[in-house]
Short mmCIF file of C-alpha atoms in Angstrom, two decimals:
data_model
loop_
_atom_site.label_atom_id
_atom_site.label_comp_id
_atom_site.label_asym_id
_atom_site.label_seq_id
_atom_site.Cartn_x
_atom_site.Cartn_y
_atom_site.Cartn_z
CA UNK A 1 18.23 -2.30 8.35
CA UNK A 2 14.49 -2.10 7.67
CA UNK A 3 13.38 -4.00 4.22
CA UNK A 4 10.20 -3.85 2.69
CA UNK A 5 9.44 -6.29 -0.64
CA UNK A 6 6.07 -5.49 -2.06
CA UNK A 7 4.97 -8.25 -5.15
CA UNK A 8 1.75 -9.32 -6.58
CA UNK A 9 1.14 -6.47 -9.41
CA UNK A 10 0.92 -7.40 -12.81
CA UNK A 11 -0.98 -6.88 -15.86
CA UNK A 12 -4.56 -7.36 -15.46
CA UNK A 13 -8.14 -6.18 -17.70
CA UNK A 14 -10.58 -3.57 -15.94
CA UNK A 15 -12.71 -5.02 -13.41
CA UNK A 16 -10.48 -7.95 -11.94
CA UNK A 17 -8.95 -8.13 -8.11
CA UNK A 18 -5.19 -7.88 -7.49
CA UNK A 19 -3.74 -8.33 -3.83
CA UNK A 20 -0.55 -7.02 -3.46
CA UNK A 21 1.66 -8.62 -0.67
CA UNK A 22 4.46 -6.37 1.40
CA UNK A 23 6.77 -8.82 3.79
CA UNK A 24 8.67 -6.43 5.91
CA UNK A 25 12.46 -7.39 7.42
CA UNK A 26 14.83 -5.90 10.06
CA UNK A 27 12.00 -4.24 12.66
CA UNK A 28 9.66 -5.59 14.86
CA UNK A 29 6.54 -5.05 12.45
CA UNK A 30 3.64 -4.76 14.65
CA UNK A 31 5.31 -1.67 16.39
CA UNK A 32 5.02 0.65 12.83
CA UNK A 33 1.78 1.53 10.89
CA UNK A 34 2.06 0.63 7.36
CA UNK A 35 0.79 2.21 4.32
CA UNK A 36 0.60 2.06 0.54
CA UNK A 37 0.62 4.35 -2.13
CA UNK A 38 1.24 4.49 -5.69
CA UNK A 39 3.06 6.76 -8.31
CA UNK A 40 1.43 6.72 -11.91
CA UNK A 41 3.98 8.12 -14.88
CA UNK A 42 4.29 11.65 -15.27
CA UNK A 43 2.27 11.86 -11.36
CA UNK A 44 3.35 12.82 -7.99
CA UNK A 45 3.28 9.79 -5.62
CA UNK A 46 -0.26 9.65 -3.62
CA UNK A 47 -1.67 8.54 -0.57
CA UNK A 48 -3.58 4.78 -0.88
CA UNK A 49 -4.19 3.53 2.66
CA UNK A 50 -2.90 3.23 5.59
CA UNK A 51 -3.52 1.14 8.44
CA UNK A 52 -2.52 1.40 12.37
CA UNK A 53 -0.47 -1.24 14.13
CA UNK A 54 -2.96 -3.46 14.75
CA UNK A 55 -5.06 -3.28 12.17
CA UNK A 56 -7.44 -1.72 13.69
CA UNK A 57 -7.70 1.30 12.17
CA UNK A 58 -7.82 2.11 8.36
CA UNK A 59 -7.75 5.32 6.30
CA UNK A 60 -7.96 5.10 2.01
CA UNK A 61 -8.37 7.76 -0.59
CA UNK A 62 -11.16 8.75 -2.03
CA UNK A 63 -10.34 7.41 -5.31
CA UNK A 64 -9.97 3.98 -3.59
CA UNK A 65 -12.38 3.58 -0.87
CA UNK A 66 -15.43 1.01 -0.69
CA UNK A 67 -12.55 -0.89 -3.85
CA UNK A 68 -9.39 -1.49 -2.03
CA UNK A 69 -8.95 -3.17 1.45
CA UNK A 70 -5.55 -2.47 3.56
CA UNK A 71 -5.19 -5.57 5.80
CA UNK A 72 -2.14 -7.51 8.15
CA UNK A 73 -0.89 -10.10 9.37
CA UNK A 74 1.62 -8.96 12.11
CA UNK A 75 2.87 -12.48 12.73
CA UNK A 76 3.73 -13.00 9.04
CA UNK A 77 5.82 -9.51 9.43
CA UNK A 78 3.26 -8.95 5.85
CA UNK A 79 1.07 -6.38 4.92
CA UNK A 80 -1.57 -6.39 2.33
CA UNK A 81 -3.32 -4.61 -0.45
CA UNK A 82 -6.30 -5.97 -2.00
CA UNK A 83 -7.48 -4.43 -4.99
CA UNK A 84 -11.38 -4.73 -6.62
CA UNK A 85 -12.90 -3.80 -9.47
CA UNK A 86 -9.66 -2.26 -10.86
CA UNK A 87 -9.79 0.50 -13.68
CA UNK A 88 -7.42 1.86 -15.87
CA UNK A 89 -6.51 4.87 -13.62
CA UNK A 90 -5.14 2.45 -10.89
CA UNK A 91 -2.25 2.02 -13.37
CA UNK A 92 0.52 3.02 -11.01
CA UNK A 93 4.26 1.62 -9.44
CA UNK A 94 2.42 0.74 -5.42
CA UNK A 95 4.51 1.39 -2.76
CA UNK A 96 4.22 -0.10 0.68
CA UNK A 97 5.98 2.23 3.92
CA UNK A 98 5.62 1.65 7.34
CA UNK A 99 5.60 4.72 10.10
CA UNK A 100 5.77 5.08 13.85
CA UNK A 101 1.87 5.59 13.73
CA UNK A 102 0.98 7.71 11.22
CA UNK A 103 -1.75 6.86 8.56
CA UNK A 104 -2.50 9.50 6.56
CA UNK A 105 -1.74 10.96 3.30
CA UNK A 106 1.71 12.74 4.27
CA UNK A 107 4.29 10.69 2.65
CA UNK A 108 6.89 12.59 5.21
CA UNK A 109 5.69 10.87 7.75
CA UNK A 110 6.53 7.12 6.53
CA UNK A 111 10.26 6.51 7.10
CA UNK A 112 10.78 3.30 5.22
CA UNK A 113 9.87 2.61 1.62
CA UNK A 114 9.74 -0.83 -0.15
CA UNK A 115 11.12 -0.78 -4.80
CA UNK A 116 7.38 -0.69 -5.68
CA UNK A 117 5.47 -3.45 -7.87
CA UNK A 118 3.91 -2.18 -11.15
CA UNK A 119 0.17 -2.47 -11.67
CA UNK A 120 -1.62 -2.26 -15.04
CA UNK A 121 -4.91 -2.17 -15.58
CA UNK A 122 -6.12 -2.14 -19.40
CA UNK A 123 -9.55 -1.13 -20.64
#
């Protein structure tokens, strides 16, 4: 059975760096693309990044791109999320998923969903 165990969030002011860690368990890792999005209260879950199988190839929001870095480390079985700059609307529960390839914003395509880690970011 595939596990995913994201940590690293926290409580942090505007403007610091957070990297988020995702260790993956019960799959060959380097077969599946991984990605990571986030659900903020009262919000729909939303596309972060995404990454291809080995590494490769990234894809990030809008709202993220040129601040967050997706990154892995197939031989770890780990996938990372490192966050810049934060602001207040990166408050969110992140989410790390893996998929057969996929890398884009669908969340239908990712098959396999880690509990989430809670990120604050205060003003």
């Amino acid at each position: 059975q595939v596990q995913l165990v994201e940590s690293g969030g926290g409580l942090v002011q505007a403007g610091v760096s957070l990297r988020l860690s995702c260790v993956v368990s019960g799959h060959t890792f380097g077969v599946y693309a991984m990605g990571w999005f986030r659900q903020a209260p009262g919000k729909e879950r939303e596309f972060v990044a995404g990454i291809s199988r080995t590494g490769t190839r990234a894809n990030y929001a809008d709202s993220v791109r040129g601040r967050f870095t997706i990154s892995r480390d197939n031989p770890k079985n780990t996938g990372y999320l490192q966050m810049n700059s934060l602001k207040p609307e990166d408050t969110a529960v992140y989410y790390c998923t893996t998929s057969p390839g996929y890398i884009g914003p669908d969340s239908s395509y990712y098959n396999a969903w880690g509990q989430g880690t809670q990120v604050t970011v205060s003003s």
